[in-house]
Short mmCIF file of C-alpha atoms in Angstrom, two decimals:
data_model
loop_
_atom_site.label_atom_id
_atom_site.label_comp_id
_atom_site.label_asym_id
_atom_site.label_seq_id
_atom_site.Cartn_x
_atom_site.Cartn_y
_atom_site.Cartn_z
CA MET A 2 5.19 -19.29 -2.92
CA SER A 3 3.16 -17.24 -5.37
CA SER A 4 1.36 -13.98 -4.60
CA THR A 5 -1.12 -11.96 -6.64
CA GLY A 6 0.16 -8.61 -5.40
CA VAL A 7 1.36 -6.52 -2.47
CA HIS A 8 -1.98 -7.08 -0.71
CA ASP A 9 -1.82 -10.89 -0.95
CA ILE A 10 0.28 -11.81 2.07
CA GLY A 11 -1.26 -14.99 3.47
CA GLY A 12 1.60 -17.25 4.60
CA LEU A 13 4.38 -14.92 3.42
CA GLU A 14 7.29 -15.34 5.83
CA GLU A 15 8.60 -11.87 4.96
CA GLU A 16 5.60 -10.46 6.81
CA PHE A 17 6.04 -12.67 9.88
CA GLY A 18 6.63 -10.89 13.14
CA PRO A 19 5.01 -10.37 16.52
CA ILE A 20 1.40 -9.18 16.34
CA ASP A 21 0.89 -5.87 18.12
CA LEU A 22 -2.15 -6.49 20.31
CA ARG A 23 -2.52 -2.92 21.52
CA GLU A 24 -5.93 -1.35 20.99
CA HIS A 25 -6.64 2.23 19.98
CA GLY A 26 -9.64 4.25 18.98
CA TYR A 27 -10.28 5.50 15.49
CA GLN A 28 -9.74 9.13 14.63
CA LEU A 29 -12.66 11.08 13.18
CA TRP A 30 -11.07 11.33 9.71
CA GLU A 31 -10.70 7.53 9.55
CA MET A 32 -14.36 7.00 10.41
CA GLN A 33 -15.33 9.66 7.87
CA VAL A 34 -13.33 7.82 5.20
CA HIS A 35 -15.21 4.63 6.11
CA ALA A 36 -18.50 6.55 5.96
CA THR A 37 -17.55 7.94 2.55
CA LEU A 38 -17.18 4.39 1.23
CA VAL A 39 -20.59 3.43 2.61
CA LEU A 40 -22.35 6.45 1.08
CA LEU A 41 -20.64 6.16 -2.31
CA ALA A 42 -21.52 2.45 -2.46
CA GLN A 43 -25.13 3.09 -1.48
CA GLN A 44 -25.45 5.59 -4.32
CA GLY A 45 -23.94 3.21 -6.86
CA LEU A 46 -20.86 5.39 -7.35
CA LEU A 47 -18.35 2.78 -6.17
CA THR A 48 -18.22 -0.94 -5.47
CA THR A 49 -16.14 -2.79 -2.93
CA ASP A 50 -14.40 -4.68 -5.73
CA GLU A 51 -13.47 -1.39 -7.41
CA LEU A 52 -12.00 -0.16 -4.14
CA ARG A 53 -9.99 -3.36 -3.73
CA ARG A 54 -8.62 -3.10 -7.25
CA SER A 55 -7.67 0.53 -6.76
CA VAL A 56 -6.04 -0.03 -3.37
CA GLU A 57 -4.06 -3.01 -4.67
CA ALA A 58 -2.64 -0.85 -7.48
CA LEU A 59 -1.41 1.98 -5.24
CA PRO A 60 2.37 2.29 -5.65
CA GLY A 61 2.73 3.40 -2.02
CA HIS A 62 0.52 0.58 -0.68
CA THR A 63 2.76 -0.72 2.11
CA SER A 64 3.84 2.69 3.41
CA MET A 65 0.30 4.08 3.70
CA SER A 66 -1.90 3.64 6.74
CA TYR A 67 -5.05 1.55 6.32
CA TYR A 68 -7.55 4.37 5.77
CA HIS A 69 -5.01 6.38 3.77
CA ARG A 70 -5.18 3.55 1.23
CA TRP A 71 -8.97 3.66 1.29
CA ALA A 72 -9.02 7.43 0.75
CA ALA A 73 -6.50 7.30 -2.10
CA GLY A 74 -8.24 4.34 -3.73
CA MET A 75 -11.67 5.97 -3.53
CA THR A 76 -10.27 9.18 -4.98
CA ALA A 77 -8.92 7.23 -7.96
CA ILE A 78 -12.30 5.59 -8.56
CA CYS A 79 -14.14 8.91 -8.23
CA ILE A 80 -11.88 10.41 -10.92
CA GLU A 81 -12.20 7.30 -13.07
CA ARG A 82 -16.01 7.41 -12.88
CA GLY A 83 -16.18 11.19 -13.30
CA THR A 84 -17.67 11.83 -9.87
CA VAL A 85 -14.87 14.36 -9.40
CA SER A 86 -12.25 15.46 -11.90
CA ALA A 87 -8.47 15.61 -11.75
CA ALA A 88 -8.82 19.37 -12.03
CA ASP A 89 -11.06 19.35 -8.94
CA LEU A 90 -8.45 17.37 -7.09
CA ASN A 91 -5.60 19.64 -8.17
CA MET A 92 -7.58 22.67 -7.05
CA ALA A 93 -8.31 21.11 -3.66
CA HIS A 94 -4.71 19.99 -3.07
CA GLY A 95 -3.06 22.97 -4.73
CA GLU A 96 -1.74 22.81 -8.26
CA PRO A 97 1.52 20.84 -8.53
CA GLU A 98 4.49 22.48 -10.21
CA LEU A 99 4.15 21.13 -13.74
CA SER A 100 7.33 22.51 -15.25
CA VAL A 101 10.89 23.09 -14.11
CA GLY A 102 11.95 24.48 -17.45
CA GLN A 103 15.50 25.56 -16.58
CA GLN A 104 18.69 23.53 -16.29
CA SER A 105 20.06 23.41 -12.74
CA LEU A 106 22.64 20.58 -12.98
CA VAL A 107 26.02 20.69 -14.74
CA THR A 108 28.31 18.12 -16.30
CA GLY A 109 30.35 16.22 -13.70
CA GLN A 110 27.88 16.80 -10.87
CA VAL A 111 27.32 13.82 -8.55
CA VAL A 112 23.61 13.04 -8.23
CA ARG A 113 21.33 10.45 -6.69
CA VAL A 114 18.18 9.14 -8.35
CA ARG A 115 15.16 9.65 -6.14
CA ARG A 116 12.96 6.75 -5.04
CA GLU A 117 9.47 6.45 -6.51
CA ASP A 118 7.19 8.90 -4.71
CA ALA A 119 4.39 7.00 -2.98
CA ARG A 120 2.30 10.18 -3.00
CA VAL A 121 1.54 10.12 -6.71
CA ARG A 122 -1.89 11.37 -7.64
CA TRP A 123 -3.87 8.24 -6.92
CA ARG A 124 -3.08 6.00 -9.85
CA LYS A 125 -0.20 3.78 -10.85
CA PRO A 126 2.19 6.15 -12.59
CA HIS A 127 3.78 5.98 -16.01
CA LEU A 128 7.41 6.27 -14.95
CA ARG A 129 10.30 6.80 -17.33
CA THR A 130 12.89 6.28 -14.59
CA PRO A 131 13.74 2.55 -14.33
CA GLY A 132 13.29 0.97 -10.94
CA TYR A 133 16.77 -0.53 -10.75
CA LEU A 134 18.14 3.03 -10.55
CA PHE A 135 16.00 4.18 -7.59
CA GLY A 136 18.48 5.44 -5.00
CA ALA A 137 21.49 4.92 -7.30
CA VAL A 138 24.34 7.45 -7.36
CA GLY A 139 25.81 8.57 -10.67
CA VAL A 140 27.49 11.46 -12.50
CA VAL A 141 25.87 13.87 -14.96
CA GLU A 142 27.54 13.39 -18.35
CA ARG A 143 25.60 15.96 -20.32
CA PHE A 144 22.49 18.11 -20.49
CA LEU A 145 20.21 16.81 -23.27
CA GLY A 146 17.72 19.67 -23.40
CA CYS A 147 14.17 20.31 -22.14
CA PHE A 148 11.37 17.94 -23.17
CA PRO A 149 7.64 17.56 -22.37
CA ASN A 150 7.23 15.58 -19.15
CA PRO A 151 6.17 12.04 -20.25
CA GLU A 152 4.75 11.21 -16.82
CA GLU A 153 2.35 14.13 -17.17
CA LYS A 154 1.60 13.50 -20.84
CA ALA A 155 0.56 9.92 -20.05
CA PHE A 156 -2.45 11.19 -18.08
CA SER A 157 -3.00 14.76 -19.30
CA SER A 158 -4.00 14.35 -22.95
CA ASN A 159 -6.15 17.49 -22.88
CA GLN A 160 -3.43 19.90 -21.86
CA GLU A 161 0.10 20.70 -22.87
CA ALA A 162 2.64 18.97 -20.66
CA GLY A 163 5.23 21.07 -18.87
CA LEU A 164 8.88 20.98 -19.95
CA GLN A 165 11.49 19.20 -17.85
CA PRO A 166 15.32 19.26 -18.23
CA LEU A 167 16.71 15.88 -19.28
CA TYR A 168 20.24 14.62 -18.46
CA LEU A 169 22.41 11.71 -19.45
CA VAL A 170 23.66 10.18 -16.19
CA ALA A 171 26.41 7.56 -15.89
CA PHE A 172 26.38 4.77 -13.28
CA LYS A 173 28.96 2.10 -12.36
CA ASN A 174 27.79 -1.50 -12.64
CA LYS A 175 29.66 -2.52 -9.51
CA ASP A 176 27.52 -0.06 -7.54
CA LEU A 177 24.26 -1.25 -9.06
CA TRP A 178 24.48 -5.03 -8.91
CA LYS A 179 25.68 -6.54 -5.64
CA GLY A 180 27.05 -10.07 -5.81
CA MET A 181 27.31 -10.22 -9.58
CA ASP A 182 30.48 -10.75 -11.58
CA VAL A 183 30.90 -7.31 -13.18
CA HIS A 184 34.03 -5.66 -14.47
CA GLY A 185 35.17 -2.77 -12.32
CA HIS A 186 35.06 -0.27 -15.16
CA ASP A 187 31.78 -1.32 -16.78
CA GLY A 188 28.92 1.12 -16.58
CA ILE A 189 25.44 2.18 -17.65
CA THR A 190 24.03 5.49 -18.84
CA ALA A 191 20.39 6.47 -18.59
CA GLU A 192 18.32 9.52 -19.46
CA ILE A 193 16.90 10.98 -16.25
CA TYR A 194 14.61 14.00 -15.89
CA GLN A 195 15.66 16.71 -13.44
CA PRO A 196 12.88 16.17 -10.83
CA TRP A 197 14.21 12.63 -10.32
CA LEU A 198 17.72 13.80 -9.44
CA GLU A 199 19.11 15.23 -6.21
CA ILE A 200 22.58 16.69 -5.78
CA ILE A 201 25.07 14.76 -3.63
CA ASP A 202 27.74 16.86 -1.98
CA GLY A 203 31.33 15.66 -2.17
CA LYS A 204 32.96 12.82 -4.08
CA MET A 205 31.34 9.93 -5.88
CA GLU A 206 30.01 7.46 -3.31
CA THR A 207 28.97 3.82 -3.52
CA ASN A 208 25.32 2.91 -3.72
CA GLN A 209 25.76 0.17 -1.16
CA ASP A 210 25.84 1.15 2.49
CA PRO A 211 27.75 -1.61 4.35
CA LYS A 212 25.58 -0.99 7.40
CA ASP A 213 22.41 -1.61 5.39
CA ASN A 214 21.94 -5.01 3.80
CA VAL A 215 20.18 -3.62 0.74
CA VAL A 216 20.52 -5.32 -2.63
CA ARG A 217 20.17 -3.06 -5.64
CA ASP A 218 18.25 -5.60 -7.75
CA ILE A 219 15.26 -5.53 -5.37
CA LYS A 220 14.84 -1.81 -5.97
CA VAL A 221 15.34 -0.46 -2.48
CA SER A 222 17.65 2.21 -1.19
CA SER A 223 19.21 3.35 2.05
CA SER A 224 19.05 7.03 1.15
CA LYS A 225 16.76 9.71 2.42
CA VAL A 226 14.93 11.47 -0.38
CA ASP A 227 13.81 15.09 -0.21
CA HIS A 228 10.84 15.96 -2.42
CA GLY A 229 10.70 19.59 -1.35
CA ASP A 230 7.51 19.53 0.68
CA HIS A 231 8.23 16.16 2.32
CA VAL A 232 11.11 13.74 2.89
CA HIS A 233 11.19 10.00 2.29
CA ASP A 234 13.10 8.18 5.04
CA THR A 235 15.25 5.11 4.57
CA ARG A 236 13.62 1.80 3.70
CA HIS A 237 13.91 0.54 7.28
CA GLU A 238 12.61 3.79 8.74
CA THR A 239 9.70 3.77 6.31
CA GLU A 240 8.73 0.21 7.21
CA ALA A 241 9.01 0.95 10.92
CA GLU A 242 6.93 4.09 10.49
CA ALA A 243 4.26 2.18 8.54
CA LEU A 244 4.04 -0.37 11.36
CA ARG A 245 3.84 2.42 13.95
CA ARG A 246 1.06 4.11 12.01
CA GLU A 247 -0.99 0.93 12.12
CA THR A 248 -1.29 1.43 15.87
CA VAL A 249 -0.81 5.16 16.48
CA HIS A 250 -2.56 6.38 13.31
CA GLU A 251 -0.64 9.62 12.93
CA ASP A 252 -0.96 10.01 9.19
CA PRO A 253 -1.31 13.66 8.17
CA ILE A 254 -1.10 12.87 4.44
CA GLY A 255 -3.77 10.18 4.75
CA GLU A 256 -5.91 12.53 6.81
CA LYS A 257 -5.59 15.28 4.20
CA THR A 258 -6.36 12.81 1.42
CA GLY A 259 -9.58 11.76 3.13
CA GLN A 260 -10.58 15.31 4.00
CA VAL A 261 -10.00 16.58 0.46
CA LEU A 262 -12.12 13.79 -1.03
CA LEU A 263 -14.90 14.43 1.49
CA LYS A 264 -14.79 18.18 0.80
CA LEU A 265 -15.09 17.61 -2.96
CA LEU A 266 -18.01 15.21 -2.60
CA LEU A 267 -19.83 17.60 -0.27
CA GLU A 268 -19.24 20.53 -2.61
CA LYS A 269 -20.69 18.51 -5.50
CA LYS A 270 -23.64 17.51 -3.29
CA VAL A 271 -22.98 13.81 -3.79
CA PHE A 272 -24.19 13.55 -0.20
CA GLU A 273 -24.68 15.84 2.79
CA ILE A 274 -22.49 16.16 5.86
CA ASN A 275 -25.40 15.04 8.03
CA GLU A 276 -25.43 11.72 6.18
CA VAL A 277 -21.72 11.28 6.98
CA ARG A 278 -22.40 12.08 10.62
CA LYS A 279 -25.16 9.47 10.82
CA VAL A 280 -22.95 6.74 9.35
CA VAL A 281 -20.07 7.66 11.68
CA GLU A 282 -22.41 7.64 14.66
CA LYS A 283 -23.77 4.22 13.71
CA MET A 284 -20.27 2.77 13.30
CA ASP A 285 -19.17 4.28 16.59
CA ASN A 286 -22.12 2.76 18.40
CA THR A 287 -22.17 -0.66 16.72
CA GLY A 288 -19.54 -2.16 18.98
CA LYS A 289 -21.34 -0.78 22.04
CA MET A 290 -24.65 -2.28 20.89
CA LEU A 291 -23.21 -5.78 21.37
CA LEU A 292 -25.00 -7.26 18.35
CA GLY A 293 -22.60 -10.15 17.96
CA GLN A 294 -22.77 -10.91 21.67
CA GLN A 295 -26.57 -10.84 21.54
CA LEU A 296 -26.57 -13.39 18.72
CA VAL A 297 -24.29 -15.68 20.72
CA VAL A 298 -26.34 -15.48 23.90
CA LYS A 299 -29.56 -16.06 21.96
CA ALA A 300 -27.98 -19.15 20.36
CA TRP A 301 -26.78 -20.40 23.77
CA THR A 302 -30.25 -20.12 25.28
CA ASP A 303 -32.42 -21.07 22.28
CA PRO A 304 -31.34 -24.28 20.49
CA GLU A 305 -33.76 -23.76 17.59
CA PHE A 306 -32.45 -20.23 16.98
CA LYS A 307 -28.92 -21.63 17.10
CA GLN A 308 -29.68 -24.01 14.24
CA ARG A 309 -31.20 -21.21 12.19
CA LEU A 310 -28.18 -18.98 12.92
CA LEU A 311 -25.76 -21.66 11.73
CA ALA A 312 -27.88 -22.36 8.64
CA ASP A 313 -28.44 -18.74 7.57
CA GLY A 314 -26.74 -16.01 9.57
CA ASN A 315 -28.37 -13.15 7.67
CA ALA A 316 -31.91 -14.47 8.19
CA ALA A 317 -31.33 -15.28 11.85
CA ALA A 318 -29.90 -11.83 12.54
CA ASP A 319 -32.92 -10.32 10.78
CA GLU A 320 -35.16 -12.10 13.30
CA LEU A 321 -33.60 -9.91 15.99
CA GLY A 322 -33.86 -6.75 13.90
CA MET A 323 -30.18 -6.79 12.89
CA VAL A 324 -28.76 -6.23 9.42
CA ALA A 325 -25.85 -8.65 9.08
CA SER A 326 -24.82 -7.59 5.57
CA ASN A 327 -22.19 -4.85 5.49
CA ALA A 328 -23.43 -1.41 4.49
CA ASN A 329 -21.05 -0.93 1.55
CA ALA A 330 -21.76 -4.26 -0.17
CA PRO A 331 -24.20 -7.19 0.14
CA THR A 332 -22.37 -9.86 2.13
CA LYS A 333 -23.27 -13.33 3.37
CA PHE A 334 -22.99 -13.66 7.15
CA ILE A 335 -21.66 -17.10 8.12
CA VAL A 336 -21.51 -18.28 11.73
CA VAL A 337 -19.17 -21.19 12.54
CA GLU A 338 -19.52 -23.10 15.81
CA ASN A 339 -16.72 -24.04 18.14
CA THR A 340 -17.16 -27.53 19.55
CA SER A 341 -15.28 -29.86 21.87
CA SER A 342 -13.27 -31.08 18.87
CA THR A 343 -13.08 -28.06 16.53
CA HIS A 344 -11.96 -24.45 16.99
CA HIS A 345 -12.42 -21.72 14.37
CA LEU A 346 -10.26 -18.67 13.60
CA ILE A 347 -11.19 -15.76 11.31
CA VAL A 348 -8.82 -13.77 9.06
CA CYS A 349 -8.77 -11.94 5.75
CA THR A 350 -5.37 -12.30 4.11
CA LEU A 351 -6.12 -10.03 1.13
CA CYS A 352 -7.32 -6.95 3.04
CA SER A 353 -9.38 -7.01 6.25
CA CYS A 354 -12.92 -8.15 5.40
CA TYR A 355 -14.85 -8.08 8.65
CA PRO A 356 -18.54 -8.22 9.75
CA SER A 357 -18.59 -4.56 10.81
CA SER A 358 -22.39 -4.35 10.78
CA ILE A 359 -22.47 -6.91 13.60
CA MET A 360 -19.13 -6.34 15.35
CA GLY A 361 -18.26 -2.68 14.77
CA MET A 362 -14.87 -1.48 13.57
CA ALA A 363 -12.14 -4.08 13.10
CA PRO A 364 -9.35 -4.04 15.69
CA PRO A 365 -5.93 -2.81 14.48
CA TRP A 366 -4.27 -6.19 14.91
CA TYR A 367 -6.85 -7.85 12.62
CA LYS A 368 -5.78 -5.52 9.79
CA SER A 369 -2.04 -5.83 10.48
CA ARG A 370 0.17 -7.53 7.91
CA SER A 371 1.66 -9.83 10.57
CA TYR A 372 -1.70 -11.29 11.60
CA ARG A 373 -2.90 -11.64 8.00
CA ALA A 374 0.31 -13.40 6.94
CA ARG A 375 0.67 -15.70 9.92
CA ALA A 376 -2.92 -16.72 10.72
CA VAL A 377 -3.13 -19.13 7.78
CA ARG A 378 0.39 -20.55 8.14
CA GLU A 379 1.05 -20.79 11.87
CA PRO A 380 -2.36 -20.24 13.52
CA ARG A 381 -1.54 -22.04 16.75
CA LYS A 382 1.46 -19.78 17.35
CA VAL A 383 -0.76 -16.78 16.64
CA LEU A 384 -3.31 -17.98 19.21
CA LEU A 385 -0.54 -18.39 21.78
CA GLU A 386 0.23 -14.66 21.42
CA PHE A 387 -3.38 -14.00 22.39
CA GLY A 388 -3.00 -16.31 25.39
CA LEU A 389 -4.99 -19.20 23.91
CA ARG A 390 -3.44 -22.69 23.83
CA LEU A 391 -5.43 -25.36 22.03
CA ALA A 392 -5.20 -29.02 22.94
CA ALA A 393 -3.15 -31.05 20.48
CA GLU A 394 -6.18 -33.18 19.56
CA MET A 395 -8.31 -30.09 18.79
CA CYS A 396 -8.89 -29.47 15.08
CA LEU A 397 -8.22 -25.83 14.13
CA VAL A 398 -10.01 -24.43 11.07
CA VAL A 399 -9.00 -21.01 9.69
CA HIS A 400 -11.58 -19.15 7.60
CA ASP A 401 -10.00 -16.72 5.09
CA SER A 402 -12.66 -14.13 4.25
CA THR A 403 -11.45 -13.37 0.73
CA ALA A 404 -14.68 -12.52 -1.12
CA ASP A 405 -18.33 -11.87 -0.22
CA CYS A 406 -18.70 -13.76 3.06
CA ARG A 407 -18.18 -12.39 6.55
CA TYR A 408 -17.57 -14.80 9.41
CA MET A 409 -18.30 -14.88 13.12
CA VAL A 410 -17.38 -17.61 15.59
CA LEU A 411 -20.08 -19.01 17.87
CA PRO A 412 -17.96 -19.88 20.93
CA ARG A 413 -18.70 -22.75 23.31
CA ARG A 414 -20.69 -21.82 26.38
CA PRO A 415 -18.54 -22.31 29.48
CA GLU A 416 -19.58 -24.91 32.00
CA GLY A 417 -21.12 -23.54 35.19
CA THR A 418 -23.10 -20.76 33.49
CA ASP A 419 -26.45 -22.54 33.26
CA GLY A 420 -28.14 -20.23 35.75
CA TRP A 421 -26.73 -16.99 34.34
CA GLY A 422 -28.92 -14.26 32.92
CA GLU A 423 -28.50 -12.49 29.58
CA LYS A 424 -26.47 -9.61 31.01
CA GLU A 425 -24.02 -11.97 32.73
CA LEU A 426 -23.61 -14.09 29.61
CA ILE A 427 -23.02 -11.06 27.38
CA GLY A 428 -20.30 -9.98 29.79
CA ILE A 429 -18.14 -13.02 28.98
CA VAL A 430 -18.55 -12.87 25.18
CA THR A 431 -15.87 -10.53 23.88
CA ARG A 432 -15.13 -9.39 20.34
CA ASP A 433 -12.01 -11.56 20.36
CA CYS A 434 -14.17 -14.61 21.12
CA LEU A 435 -16.20 -13.84 18.00
CA LEU A 436 -13.00 -13.85 15.92
CA GLY A 437 -11.63 -17.03 17.48
CA VAL A 438 -8.54 -15.62 19.16
CA ALA A 439 -10.10 -16.07 22.60
CA VAL A 440 -12.73 -18.16 24.37
CA PRO A 441 -15.31 -17.02 26.97
CA ARG A 442 -14.02 -17.12 30.52
CA GLU A 443 -16.15 -17.50 33.61
#
């Protein structure tokens, strides 16, 4: 099946897996990143569509935590729009080493090509190292001299690029292309800059680890890569770590990315820290204010309000003093009603669009790649993992929130609750009911 990018995972079986239903709170830096988006959007310095485009283009998309992607994407847009400059960013992060300048490898040395560094400076890089060689092992044939770094020149037209040693490196075809009919002595040479090469101790080794079912032509590697100040783990370790970060949220690089952007924007007086605090406080309290639950209970007890809510969610919410549109972009709030014959389920397969103004911060599982991939393709199995089994005759409708609409489910009122008061009714309407993965229980 076709996909428009790494973010577009609806129905992709490669992303199938159990959905981690564990809950966790958000760290302060994550909420500050969210607040930064709100404030930049309110000042016309960023749009949600710009953020989506930037996040989708991040080369390290799948290995970053959710708010790491937001922080990196917003930084790219701020540089693009001139809100901050690349020089500002370099100063805040510490200037990278722009030039190696001196030859450190010799002819005959066994080297491995490093994997693409996901921590590039916020935009899709101009790489002169071909992807099929990432992680490949070869031998240095000759030193070609020192040349201006093309990856730096591609983005730094106003300054002289640093010099980098360039080598001709030889590779064996049999090591590069698994399963293809290649002659044992055939090979390839490529020109590789020194920062992309790491020394391998000992004799020439194969690129294919028999314990790791990695195929060279899908550009993955089983090697650990040391970039000096940080180490890239194996592909499997990286994927496991990315999944773990979705629930534990230990992401020091993402945290630093968000903090550096916030620091720059505060220094430039784009907004004040008190404004950030107010947005964070509002987000933190939204879930506790039970806005979604209040809408449901009002609809259960007022049939006329229910019809207005289903016809125009934004206007109905406004009747109760609620703003249903998300703070960072004008959104249409659509409420869909569960009935005796139809059940509704909410997902966003492209990112994690969610009615945060009504329901607070999205739960981790809602943003997970497993939920986003599976909800549109095997929704009944997904509901079973949440403990909800639908009758075979029940029609299940999945709403994929892919653009400017945000959805909430109006669940069926349980029988036997006719005499209940508002507080009792609110107590049985959970966030999961509003997303369609649960139903109210007496």
